[in-house]
Short mmCIF file of C-alpha atoms in Angstrom, two decimals:
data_model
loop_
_atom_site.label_atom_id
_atom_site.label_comp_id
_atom_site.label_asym_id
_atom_site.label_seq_id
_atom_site.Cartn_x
_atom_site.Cartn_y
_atom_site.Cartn_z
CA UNK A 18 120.46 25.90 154.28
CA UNK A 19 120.22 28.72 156.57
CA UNK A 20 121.22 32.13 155.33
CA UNK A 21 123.21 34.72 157.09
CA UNK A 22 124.34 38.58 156.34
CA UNK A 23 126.77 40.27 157.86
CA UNK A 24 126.25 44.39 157.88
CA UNK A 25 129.47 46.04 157.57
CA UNK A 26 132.70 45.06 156.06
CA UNK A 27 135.25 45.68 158.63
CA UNK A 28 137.39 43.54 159.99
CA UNK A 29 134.87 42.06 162.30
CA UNK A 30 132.15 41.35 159.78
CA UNK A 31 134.89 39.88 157.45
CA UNK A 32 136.21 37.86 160.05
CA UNK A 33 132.71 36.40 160.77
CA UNK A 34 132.52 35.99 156.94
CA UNK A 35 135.92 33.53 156.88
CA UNK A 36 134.48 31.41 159.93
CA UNK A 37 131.35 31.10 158.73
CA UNK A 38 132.63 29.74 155.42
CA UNK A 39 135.33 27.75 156.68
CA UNK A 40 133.24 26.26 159.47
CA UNK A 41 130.64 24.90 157.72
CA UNK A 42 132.17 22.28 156.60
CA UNK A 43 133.95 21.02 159.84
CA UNK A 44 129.95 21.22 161.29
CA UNK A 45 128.84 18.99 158.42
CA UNK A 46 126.39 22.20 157.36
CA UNK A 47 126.57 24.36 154.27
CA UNK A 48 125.41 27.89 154.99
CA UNK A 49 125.06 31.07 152.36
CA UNK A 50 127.03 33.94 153.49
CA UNK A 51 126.32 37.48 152.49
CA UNK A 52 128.19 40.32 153.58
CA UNK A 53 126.72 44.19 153.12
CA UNK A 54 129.39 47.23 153.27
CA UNK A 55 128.02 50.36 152.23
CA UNK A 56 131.18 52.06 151.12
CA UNK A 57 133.22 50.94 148.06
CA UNK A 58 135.84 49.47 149.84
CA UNK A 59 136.62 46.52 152.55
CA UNK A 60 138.42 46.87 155.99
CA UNK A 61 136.40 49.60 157.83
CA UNK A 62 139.70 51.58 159.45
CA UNK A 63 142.27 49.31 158.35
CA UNK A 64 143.63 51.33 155.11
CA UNK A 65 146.62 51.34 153.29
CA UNK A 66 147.41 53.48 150.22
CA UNK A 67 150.71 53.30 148.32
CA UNK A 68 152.29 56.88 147.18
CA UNK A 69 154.60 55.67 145.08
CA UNK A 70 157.58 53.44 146.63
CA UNK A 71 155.67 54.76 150.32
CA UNK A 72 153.07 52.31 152.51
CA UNK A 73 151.37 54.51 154.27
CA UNK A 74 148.94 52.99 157.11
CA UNK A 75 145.34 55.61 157.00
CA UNK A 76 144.38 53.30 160.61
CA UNK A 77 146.25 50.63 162.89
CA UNK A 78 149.85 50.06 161.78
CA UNK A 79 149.72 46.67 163.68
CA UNK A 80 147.65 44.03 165.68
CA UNK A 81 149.41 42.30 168.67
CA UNK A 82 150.39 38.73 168.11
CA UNK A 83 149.67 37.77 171.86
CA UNK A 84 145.91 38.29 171.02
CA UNK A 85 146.58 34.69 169.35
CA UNK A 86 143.49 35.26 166.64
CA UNK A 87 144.63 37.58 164.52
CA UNK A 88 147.71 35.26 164.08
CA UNK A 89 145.40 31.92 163.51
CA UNK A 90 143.18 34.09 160.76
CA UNK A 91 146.38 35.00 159.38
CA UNK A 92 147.43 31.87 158.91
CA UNK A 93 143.69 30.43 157.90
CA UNK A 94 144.24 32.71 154.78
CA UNK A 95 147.41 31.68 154.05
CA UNK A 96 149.46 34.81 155.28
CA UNK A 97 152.28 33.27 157.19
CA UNK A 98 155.21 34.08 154.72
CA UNK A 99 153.35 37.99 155.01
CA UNK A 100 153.59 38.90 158.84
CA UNK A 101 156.27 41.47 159.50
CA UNK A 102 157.99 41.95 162.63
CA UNK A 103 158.98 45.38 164.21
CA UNK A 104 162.60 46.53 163.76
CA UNK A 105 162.97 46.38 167.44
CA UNK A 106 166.85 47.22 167.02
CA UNK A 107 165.37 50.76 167.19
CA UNK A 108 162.44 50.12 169.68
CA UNK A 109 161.58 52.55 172.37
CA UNK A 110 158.97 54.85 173.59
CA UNK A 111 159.88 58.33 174.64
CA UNK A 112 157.02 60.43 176.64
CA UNK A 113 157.37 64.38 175.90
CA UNK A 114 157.30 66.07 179.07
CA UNK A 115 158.82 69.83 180.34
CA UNK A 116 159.30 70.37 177.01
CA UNK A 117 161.82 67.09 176.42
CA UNK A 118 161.47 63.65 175.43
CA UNK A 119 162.45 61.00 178.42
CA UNK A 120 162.82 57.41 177.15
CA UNK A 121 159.95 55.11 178.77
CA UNK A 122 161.90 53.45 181.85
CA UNK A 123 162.67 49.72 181.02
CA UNK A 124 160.35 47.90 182.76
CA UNK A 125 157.28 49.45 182.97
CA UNK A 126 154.56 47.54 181.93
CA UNK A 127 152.01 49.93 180.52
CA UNK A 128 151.83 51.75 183.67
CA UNK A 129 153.60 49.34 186.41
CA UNK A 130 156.82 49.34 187.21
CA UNK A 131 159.15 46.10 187.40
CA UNK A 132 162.73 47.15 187.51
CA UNK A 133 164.26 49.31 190.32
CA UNK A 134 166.95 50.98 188.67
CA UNK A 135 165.71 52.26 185.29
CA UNK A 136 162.63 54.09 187.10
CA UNK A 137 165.26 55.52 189.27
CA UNK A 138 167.40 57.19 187.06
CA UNK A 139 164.51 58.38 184.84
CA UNK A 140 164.02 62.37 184.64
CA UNK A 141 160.51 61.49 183.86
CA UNK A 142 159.43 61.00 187.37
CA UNK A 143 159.95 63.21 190.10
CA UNK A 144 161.46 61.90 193.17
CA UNK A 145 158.15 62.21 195.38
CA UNK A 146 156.78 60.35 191.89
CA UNK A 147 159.03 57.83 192.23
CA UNK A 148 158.55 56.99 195.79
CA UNK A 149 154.77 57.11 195.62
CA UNK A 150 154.91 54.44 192.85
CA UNK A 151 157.06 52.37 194.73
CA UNK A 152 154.58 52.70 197.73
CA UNK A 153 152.18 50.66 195.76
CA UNK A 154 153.30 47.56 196.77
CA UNK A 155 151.87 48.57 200.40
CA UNK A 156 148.59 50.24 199.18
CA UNK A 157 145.59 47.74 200.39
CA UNK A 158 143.46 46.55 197.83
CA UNK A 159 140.05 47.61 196.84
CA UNK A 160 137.03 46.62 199.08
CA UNK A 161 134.47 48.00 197.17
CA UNK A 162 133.01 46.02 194.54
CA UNK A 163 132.24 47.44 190.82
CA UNK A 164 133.56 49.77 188.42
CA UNK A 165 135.73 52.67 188.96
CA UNK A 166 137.40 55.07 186.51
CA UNK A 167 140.64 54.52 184.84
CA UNK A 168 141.84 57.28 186.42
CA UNK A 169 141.07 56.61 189.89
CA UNK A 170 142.31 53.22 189.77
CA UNK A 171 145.64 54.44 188.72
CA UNK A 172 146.28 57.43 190.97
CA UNK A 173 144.85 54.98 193.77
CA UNK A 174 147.60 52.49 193.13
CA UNK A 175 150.62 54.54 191.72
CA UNK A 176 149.77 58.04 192.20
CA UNK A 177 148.96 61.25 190.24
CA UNK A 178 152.32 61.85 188.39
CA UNK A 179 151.96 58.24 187.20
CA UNK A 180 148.67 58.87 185.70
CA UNK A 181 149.68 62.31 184.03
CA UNK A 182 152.90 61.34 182.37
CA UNK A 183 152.67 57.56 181.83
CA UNK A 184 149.02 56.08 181.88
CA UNK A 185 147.01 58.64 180.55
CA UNK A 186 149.26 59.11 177.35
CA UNK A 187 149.67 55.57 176.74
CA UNK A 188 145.88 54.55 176.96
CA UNK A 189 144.54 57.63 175.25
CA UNK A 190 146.65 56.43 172.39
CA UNK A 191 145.75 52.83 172.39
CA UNK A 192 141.97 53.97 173.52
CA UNK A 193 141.62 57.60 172.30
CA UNK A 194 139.50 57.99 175.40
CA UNK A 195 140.14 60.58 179.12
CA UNK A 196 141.25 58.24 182.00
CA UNK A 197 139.01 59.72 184.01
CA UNK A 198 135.33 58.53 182.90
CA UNK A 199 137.30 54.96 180.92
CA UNK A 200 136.32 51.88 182.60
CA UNK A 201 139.05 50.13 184.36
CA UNK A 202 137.05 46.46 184.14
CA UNK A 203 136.39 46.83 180.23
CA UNK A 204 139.80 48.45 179.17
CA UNK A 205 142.01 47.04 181.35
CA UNK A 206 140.54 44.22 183.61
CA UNK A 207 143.71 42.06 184.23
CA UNK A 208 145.17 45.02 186.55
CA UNK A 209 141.89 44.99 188.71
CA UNK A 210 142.63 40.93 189.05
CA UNK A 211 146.26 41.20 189.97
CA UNK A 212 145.03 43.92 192.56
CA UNK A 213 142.58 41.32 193.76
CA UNK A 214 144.99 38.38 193.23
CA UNK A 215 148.08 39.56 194.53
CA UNK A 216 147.01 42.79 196.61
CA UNK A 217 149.65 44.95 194.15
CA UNK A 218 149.60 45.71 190.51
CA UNK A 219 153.61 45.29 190.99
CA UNK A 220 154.05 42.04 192.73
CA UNK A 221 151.32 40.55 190.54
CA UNK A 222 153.35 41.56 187.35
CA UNK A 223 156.53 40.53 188.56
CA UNK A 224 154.62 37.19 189.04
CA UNK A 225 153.54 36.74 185.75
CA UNK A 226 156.43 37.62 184.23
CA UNK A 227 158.62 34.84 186.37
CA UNK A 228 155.88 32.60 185.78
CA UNK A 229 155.43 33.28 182.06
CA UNK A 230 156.00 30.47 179.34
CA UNK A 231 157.70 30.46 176.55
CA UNK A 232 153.79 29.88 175.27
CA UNK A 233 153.80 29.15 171.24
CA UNK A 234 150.90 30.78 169.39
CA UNK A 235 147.73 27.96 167.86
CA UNK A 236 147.86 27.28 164.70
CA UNK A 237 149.01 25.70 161.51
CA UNK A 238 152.99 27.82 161.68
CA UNK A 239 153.12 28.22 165.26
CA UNK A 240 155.60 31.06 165.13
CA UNK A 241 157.53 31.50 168.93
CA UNK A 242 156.17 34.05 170.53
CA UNK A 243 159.87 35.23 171.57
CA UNK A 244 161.31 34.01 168.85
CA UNK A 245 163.09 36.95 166.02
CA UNK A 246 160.07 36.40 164.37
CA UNK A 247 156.98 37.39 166.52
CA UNK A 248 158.28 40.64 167.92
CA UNK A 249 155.33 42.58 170.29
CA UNK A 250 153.59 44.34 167.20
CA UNK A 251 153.11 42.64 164.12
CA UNK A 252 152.42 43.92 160.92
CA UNK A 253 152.14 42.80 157.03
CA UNK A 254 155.15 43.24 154.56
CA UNK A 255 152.49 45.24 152.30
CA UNK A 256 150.44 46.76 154.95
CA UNK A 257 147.78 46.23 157.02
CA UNK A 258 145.39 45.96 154.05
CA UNK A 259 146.51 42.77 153.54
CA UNK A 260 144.48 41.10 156.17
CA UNK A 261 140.62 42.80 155.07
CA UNK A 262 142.04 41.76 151.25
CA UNK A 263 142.76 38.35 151.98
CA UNK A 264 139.61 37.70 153.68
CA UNK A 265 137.44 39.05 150.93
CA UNK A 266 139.46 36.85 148.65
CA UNK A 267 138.71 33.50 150.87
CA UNK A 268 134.96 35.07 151.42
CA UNK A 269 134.40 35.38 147.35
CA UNK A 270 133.05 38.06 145.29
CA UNK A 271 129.69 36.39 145.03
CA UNK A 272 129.43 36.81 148.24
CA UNK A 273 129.88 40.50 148.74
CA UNK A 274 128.39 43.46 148.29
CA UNK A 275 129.76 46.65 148.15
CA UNK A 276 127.66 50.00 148.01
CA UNK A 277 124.72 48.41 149.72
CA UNK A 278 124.15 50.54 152.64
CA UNK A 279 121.11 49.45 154.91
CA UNK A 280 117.91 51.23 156.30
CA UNK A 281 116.67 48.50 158.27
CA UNK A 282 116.51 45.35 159.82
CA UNK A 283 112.99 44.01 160.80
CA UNK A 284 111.97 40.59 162.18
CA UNK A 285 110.16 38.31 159.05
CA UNK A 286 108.68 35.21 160.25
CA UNK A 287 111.17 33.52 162.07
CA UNK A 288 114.36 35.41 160.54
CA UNK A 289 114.50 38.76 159.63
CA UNK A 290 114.47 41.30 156.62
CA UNK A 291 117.06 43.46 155.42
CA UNK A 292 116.06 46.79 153.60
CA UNK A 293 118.55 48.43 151.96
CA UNK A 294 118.34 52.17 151.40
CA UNK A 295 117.46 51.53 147.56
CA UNK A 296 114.50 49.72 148.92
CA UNK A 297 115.43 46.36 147.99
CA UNK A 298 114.83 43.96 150.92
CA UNK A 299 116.60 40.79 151.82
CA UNK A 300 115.91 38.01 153.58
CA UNK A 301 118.23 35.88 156.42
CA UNK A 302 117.73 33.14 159.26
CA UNK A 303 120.64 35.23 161.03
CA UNK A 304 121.87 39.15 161.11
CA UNK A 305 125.38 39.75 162.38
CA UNK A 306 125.64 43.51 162.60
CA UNK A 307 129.18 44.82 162.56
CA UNK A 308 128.51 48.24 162.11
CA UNK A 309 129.23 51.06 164.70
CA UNK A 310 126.83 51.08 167.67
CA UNK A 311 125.25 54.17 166.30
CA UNK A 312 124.52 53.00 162.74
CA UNK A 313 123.59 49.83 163.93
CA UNK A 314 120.95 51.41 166.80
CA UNK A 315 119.58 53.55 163.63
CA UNK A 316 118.93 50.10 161.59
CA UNK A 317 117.33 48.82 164.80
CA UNK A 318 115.08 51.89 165.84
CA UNK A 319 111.81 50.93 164.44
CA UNK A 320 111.85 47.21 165.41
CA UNK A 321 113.06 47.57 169.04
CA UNK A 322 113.55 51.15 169.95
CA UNK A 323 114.09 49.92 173.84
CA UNK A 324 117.37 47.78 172.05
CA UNK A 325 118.75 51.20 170.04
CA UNK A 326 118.22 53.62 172.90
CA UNK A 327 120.56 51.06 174.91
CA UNK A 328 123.30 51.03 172.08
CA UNK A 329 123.34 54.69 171.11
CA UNK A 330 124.41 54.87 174.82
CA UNK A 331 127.99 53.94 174.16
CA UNK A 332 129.99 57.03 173.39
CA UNK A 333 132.58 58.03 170.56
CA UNK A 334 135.54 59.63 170.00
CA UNK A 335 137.12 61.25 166.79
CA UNK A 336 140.62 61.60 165.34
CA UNK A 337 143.17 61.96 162.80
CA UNK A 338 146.64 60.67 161.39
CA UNK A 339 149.32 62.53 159.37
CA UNK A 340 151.59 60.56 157.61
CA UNK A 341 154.27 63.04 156.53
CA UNK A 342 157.37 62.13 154.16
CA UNK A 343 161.12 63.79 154.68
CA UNK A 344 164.08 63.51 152.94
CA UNK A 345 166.27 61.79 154.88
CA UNK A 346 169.06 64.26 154.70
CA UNK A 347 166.69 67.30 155.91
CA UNK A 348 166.18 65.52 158.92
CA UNK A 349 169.25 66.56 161.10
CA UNK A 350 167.93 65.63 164.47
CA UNK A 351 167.94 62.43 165.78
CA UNK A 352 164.82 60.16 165.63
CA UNK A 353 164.92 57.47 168.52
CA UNK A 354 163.07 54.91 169.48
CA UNK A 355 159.61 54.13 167.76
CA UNK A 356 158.21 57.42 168.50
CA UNK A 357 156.85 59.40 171.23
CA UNK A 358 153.40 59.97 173.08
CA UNK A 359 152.68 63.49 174.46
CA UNK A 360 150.34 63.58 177.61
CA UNK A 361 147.59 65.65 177.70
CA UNK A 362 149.26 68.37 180.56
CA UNK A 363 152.22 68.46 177.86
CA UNK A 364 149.80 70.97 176.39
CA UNK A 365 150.49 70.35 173.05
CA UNK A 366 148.06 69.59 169.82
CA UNK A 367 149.07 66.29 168.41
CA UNK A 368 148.61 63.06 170.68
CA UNK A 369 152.06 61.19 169.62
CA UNK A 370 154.03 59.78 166.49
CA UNK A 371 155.31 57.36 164.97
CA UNK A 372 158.56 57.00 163.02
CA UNK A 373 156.98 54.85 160.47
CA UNK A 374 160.02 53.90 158.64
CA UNK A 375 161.87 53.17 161.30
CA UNK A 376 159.47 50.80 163.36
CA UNK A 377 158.67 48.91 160.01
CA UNK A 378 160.36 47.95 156.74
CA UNK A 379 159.13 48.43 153.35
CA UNK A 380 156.95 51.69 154.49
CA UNK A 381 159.99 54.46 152.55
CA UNK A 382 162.85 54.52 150.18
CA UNK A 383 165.90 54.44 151.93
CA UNK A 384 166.26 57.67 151.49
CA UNK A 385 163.31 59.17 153.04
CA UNK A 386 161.71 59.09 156.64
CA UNK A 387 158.09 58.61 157.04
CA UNK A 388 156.46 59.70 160.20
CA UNK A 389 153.01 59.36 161.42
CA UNK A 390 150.91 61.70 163.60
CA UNK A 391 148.04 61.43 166.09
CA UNK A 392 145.60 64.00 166.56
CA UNK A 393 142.31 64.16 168.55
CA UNK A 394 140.81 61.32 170.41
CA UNK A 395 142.17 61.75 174.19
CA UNK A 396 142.48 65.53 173.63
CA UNK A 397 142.32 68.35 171.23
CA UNK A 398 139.23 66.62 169.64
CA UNK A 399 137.74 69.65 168.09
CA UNK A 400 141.26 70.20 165.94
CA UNK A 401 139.66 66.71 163.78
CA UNK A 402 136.93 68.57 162.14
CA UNK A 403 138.45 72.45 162.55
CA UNK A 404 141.50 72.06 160.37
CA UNK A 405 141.09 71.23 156.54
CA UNK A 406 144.03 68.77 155.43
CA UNK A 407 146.60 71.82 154.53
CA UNK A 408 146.07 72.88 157.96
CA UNK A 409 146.15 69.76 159.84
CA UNK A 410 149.80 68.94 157.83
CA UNK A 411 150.74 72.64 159.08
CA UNK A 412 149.91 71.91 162.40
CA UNK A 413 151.84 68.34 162.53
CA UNK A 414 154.88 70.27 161.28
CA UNK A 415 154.28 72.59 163.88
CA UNK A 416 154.46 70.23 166.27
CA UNK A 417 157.06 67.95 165.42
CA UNK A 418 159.58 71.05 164.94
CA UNK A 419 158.40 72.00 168.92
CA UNK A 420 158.59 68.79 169.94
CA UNK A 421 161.63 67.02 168.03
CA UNK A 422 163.67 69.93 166.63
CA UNK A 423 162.17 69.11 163.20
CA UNK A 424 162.68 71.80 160.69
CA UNK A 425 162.69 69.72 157.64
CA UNK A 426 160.11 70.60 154.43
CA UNK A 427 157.59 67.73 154.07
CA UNK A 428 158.11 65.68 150.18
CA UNK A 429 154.18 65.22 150.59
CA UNK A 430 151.80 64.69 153.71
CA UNK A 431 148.08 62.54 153.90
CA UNK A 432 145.82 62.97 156.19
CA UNK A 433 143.18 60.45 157.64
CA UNK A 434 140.31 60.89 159.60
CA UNK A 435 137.80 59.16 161.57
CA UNK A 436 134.86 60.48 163.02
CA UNK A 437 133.41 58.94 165.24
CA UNK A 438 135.97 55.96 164.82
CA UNK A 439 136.57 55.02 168.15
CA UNK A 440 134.20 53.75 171.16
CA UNK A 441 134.96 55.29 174.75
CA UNK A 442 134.61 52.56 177.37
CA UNK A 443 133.22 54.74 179.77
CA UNK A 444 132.49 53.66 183.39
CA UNK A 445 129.58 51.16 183.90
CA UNK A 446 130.57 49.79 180.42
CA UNK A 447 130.53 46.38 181.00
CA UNK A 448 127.04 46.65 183.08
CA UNK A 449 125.45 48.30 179.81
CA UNK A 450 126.81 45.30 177.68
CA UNK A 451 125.21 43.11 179.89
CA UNK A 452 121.63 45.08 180.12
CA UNK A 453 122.48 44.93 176.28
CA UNK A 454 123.17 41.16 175.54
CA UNK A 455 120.21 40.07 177.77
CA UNK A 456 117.58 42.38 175.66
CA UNK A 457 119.30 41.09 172.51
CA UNK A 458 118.48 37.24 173.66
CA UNK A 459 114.85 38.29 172.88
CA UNK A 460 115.64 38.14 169.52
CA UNK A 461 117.33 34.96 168.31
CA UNK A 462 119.27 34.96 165.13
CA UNK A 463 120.47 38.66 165.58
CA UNK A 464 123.39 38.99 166.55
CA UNK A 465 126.23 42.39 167.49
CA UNK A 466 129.60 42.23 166.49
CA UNK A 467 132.67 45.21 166.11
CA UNK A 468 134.65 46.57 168.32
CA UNK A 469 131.71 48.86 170.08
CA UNK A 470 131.23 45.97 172.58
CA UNK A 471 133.59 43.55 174.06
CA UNK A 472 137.14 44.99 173.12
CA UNK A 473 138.76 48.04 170.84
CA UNK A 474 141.55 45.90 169.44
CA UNK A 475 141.74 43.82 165.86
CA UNK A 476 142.19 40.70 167.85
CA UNK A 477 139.23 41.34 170.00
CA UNK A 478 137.11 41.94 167.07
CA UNK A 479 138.15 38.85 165.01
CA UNK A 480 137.87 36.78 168.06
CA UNK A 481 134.34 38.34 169.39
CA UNK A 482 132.96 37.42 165.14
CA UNK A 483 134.11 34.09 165.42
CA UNK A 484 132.66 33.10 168.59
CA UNK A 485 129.32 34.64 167.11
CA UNK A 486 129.59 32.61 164.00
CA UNK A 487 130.00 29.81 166.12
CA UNK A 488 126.77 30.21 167.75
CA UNK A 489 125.47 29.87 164.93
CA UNK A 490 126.76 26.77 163.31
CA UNK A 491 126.65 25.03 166.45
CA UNK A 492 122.67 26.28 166.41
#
C-alpha cells in the first residue's frame, strides 16, 4: 500500500488529498494519505471569519465556475445546494481615473474590445485611445517567437492608454503583479493564440464568442453555465471556507496533521523521508509538496540544492485586504456596480474594492454595507508591512472618502495580510517551469503542486493536484 504526504494544507494539497482518497478505489488500489500543514488551520489563503451576523472573506471572495474543477470538487463533496451566485442585478466594474469613476465599457473582455458603441461613448478612453484600440484589428501579428512582457504585448496590440487604464488595473488585481516584467504565455496565453490564430485579439474574441456553446459544466449537477444559477463568479452561501472545510471533512481527521511544520525532505531508499522540525521523521513512497516555492526550495536545499536554487527563482508579491463595515444610512453616496479598480497612474494607495454586500448575499445585515479593500501587490507594496492594522483601516478610509465621496465612520474594520502570498509570473516563466519539471523527473515519487507553478487561480490549483495524484495512482 503505497504511502503518500502532502506538505501544506491549502487548497492544492487538500485537493490532492480528496483525489487521492476518492481515486483509489475507482484504480482498484488503497493508498494511505497524510497531509502536513504547519499552521493550526486548513485552506492556506482561503479564510473566512464571522463578526457577528458579517462573512467576511480574509483571501479570494470567489473561484470562477468556467475553470470547470472547482465546480466538479464542489460537487465531489457534496456542495451543490452551497454555491452562491453573484447578485449580478448590481454587476459592474468602474475604473477610477482623473479623479472619477468611469463604468468598464460593455464589451470589453479583460482588455479587448467587442462592442462599438459602448467604447465610444466611454470618458475612460481618450479619442486618440479609442482609435488606436480600434486599429488593432490591422496591427500584424507577432513574428518573433517566445515570451514577451504583459505589457508589451498589450501596448503592441491596443496601445498605451489601454494598458494604463484597463489592463494593468485589471491584471494587477487578479495577479498582484507590474505588466511590464508578467509573462504574457503563463498569465494570459489564450490572447497570444488568438493573435496567432486570427491575426487580432478582437476578431479572435468576437469569434469565440459567436462560436461559443451553451457548454454545461462535468459533473454529477451539471449546473448551466448561463443559466441564473452559475453567474461568472461563484461563491459559497457561508464563505469561501466552505470548500478547504469540506475537504478536510471527506479527507478525515486521521489523516491530518496540523502544527507539523517540516525541515526536510530527503530521498530513503526508494521513497523519501520527511523530518519535521520537532525531529520526528516520516516515511512515504510519494511527496506532493504544496507549499510556496520558497518554503518548499528550503525543504529541498540539502538534497538537491541545483532543484531549490531553480524554485527560489520564482518571485513574490505581498498584500493586504480591509474589510470595513458601515451603517447603511451613513453611506450617502451611491455605491455602483461591484466595485472599482484604481490603476497604478491613478496615483492612489489602495489597488481597488469591493462592495462586499452588494456583489454577494449573506456577507451583512441589511442594514449595513460591507466593503473590501486591496492594498499592495501591483503597487504601493511597501504600505503591506509599513502600516500596523489602525493605520492600514485609516488609510482605506482615506481612500474610499477620495475616491467614492465616503465620509461614513467605520462599525469595525479587519485587516488581512499576506506576505509573500502571491507568485509573479515574470517573463521566461514558463521556460523556468520547464528547466524545473525536467530536473524534478530525476526524482520519481516527488512531486510540486500550488499555485507557484502552472496557474494563480483556485481552479488551476485543484486541477494541477489532481492531475498529480493521478500520476500517481495510475503509477
Amino acid at each position: 500500500m503505497p504511502k503518500i504526504i502532502i506538505i501544506g494544507g491549502g487548497i492544492a494539497g487538500l485537493a490532492a488529498a480528496v483525489h487521492l482518497k476518492s481515486g483509489a478505489k475507482a484504480h482498484g488500489k488503497t493508498v494511505e494519505v497524510l497531509l502536513l500543514e504547519k499552521s493550526a488551520r486548513l485552506g492556506g489563503k482561503i479564510l473566512t471569519a464571522r463578526e457577528g451576523d458579517f462573512l467576511i472573506e480574509g483571501g479570494p471572495d470567489s473561484f470562477l465556475p468556467e475553470k470547470v474543477w472547482t465546480v466538479n470538487l464542489a460537487t465531489r463533496l457534496g456542495l451543490e445546494r452551497e454555491m452562491l451566485p453573484s447578485n449580478d442585478e448590481f454587476k459592474g466594474t468602474f475604473i477610477y481615473s482623473d479623479r472619477e469613476l468611469h463604468p468598464l465599457p460593455e464589451g470589453v473582455m479583460l482588455m479587448v474590445p467587442t462592442m462599438f458603441w459602448p467604447l465610444a461613448k466611454s470618458r475612460l478612453i481618450s479619442l486618440r485611445g479609442k482609435l488606436r484600440m480600434g486599429m488593432e484589428v490591422i496591427i500584424p501579428r507577432r513574428k518573433e517567437a517566445g515570451d514577451e512582457s504583459l505589457g508589451r504585448f498589450v501596448t503592441r496590440r491596443l496601445g498605451r492608454e489601454c494598458l494604463e487604464k484597463i489592463a494593468e488595473p485589471l491584471v494587477a488585481g487578479i495577479h498582484t503583479s507590474n505588466p511590464e516584467n508578467m509573462s504574457v504565455m503563463a498569465t494570459f496565453p489564450r490572447f497570444v493564440q488568438m493573435e496567432q490564430k486570427s491575426g487580432s485579439l478582437i476578431l479572435g474574441m468576437l469569434a469565440a464568442l459567436k462560436s461559443r456553446p451553451h457548454a454545461t459544466l462535468s459533473g454529477p449537477s451539471r449546473p448551466r453555465r448561463n443559466s441564473p444559477s452559475m453567474t461568472y463568479f461563484m461563491s459559497f452561501r457561508n464563505g469561501m471556507q466552505t470548500l478547504p472545510q469540506a475537504c478536510a471533512d471527506f479527507i478525515g481527521k486521521d489523516s491530518i496533521r496540523l502544527g507539523a511544520a517540516v525541515r526536510a525532505v530527503e530521498p530513503r531508499g526508494k521513497g523519501y523521508a520527511v523530518i519535521l522540525e520537532n525531529g520526528e521523521k516520516l516515511e512515504a513512497d510519494h511527496v506532493m509538496l504544496g507549499a510556496a516555492s520558497y518554503d518548499s526550495a528550503e525543504m529541498l536545499r540539502d538534497f538537491d540544492a541545483h532543484l531549490a536554487s531553480q524554485m527560489n527563482r520564482i518571485e513574490w508579491s505581498s498584500s493586504a485586504t480591509v474589510s470595513i463595515a458601515f451603517r447603511k444610512e451613513d453611506v450617502t453616496v451611491p455605491l455602483k456596480g461591484f466595485g472599482f479598480i484604481v490603476p497604478k497612474a491613478g496615483n492612489r494607495r489602495v489597488n481597488a474594492a469591493t462592495f462586499s454586500s452588494i456583489k454577494w448575499a449573506h456577507r451583512a445585515p441589511d442594514d449595513h454595507v460591507l466593503i473590501r479593500v486591496f492594498v499592495g501587490g501591483g503597487h504601493h507594496e511597501e504600505l503591506v508591512k509599513e502600516l500596523d492594522d489602525a493605520g492600514m483601516a485609516a488609510m482605506a478610509l482615506e481612500e474610499l472618502d477620495a475616491i467614492l465621496g465616503l465620509k461614513a465612520s467605520a462599525r469595525f474594520s479587519r485587516v488581512y495580510r499576506w506576505f509573500k502570498g502571491m507568485p509573479k509570473y515574470t517573463v521566461g516563466h514558463l521556460e523556468r517551469i520547464s528547466v524545473l519539471d525536467r530536473t524534478l523527473a530525476a526524482h520519481p515519487g516527488l512531486h510540486l503542486i500550488g499555485c507557484s507553478y502552472k496557474g494563480i487561480g483556485i481552479g488551476d490549483c485543484v486541477h494541477e493536484a489532481q492531475v498529480a495524484s493521478e500520476r500517481i495512482l495510475q503509477g
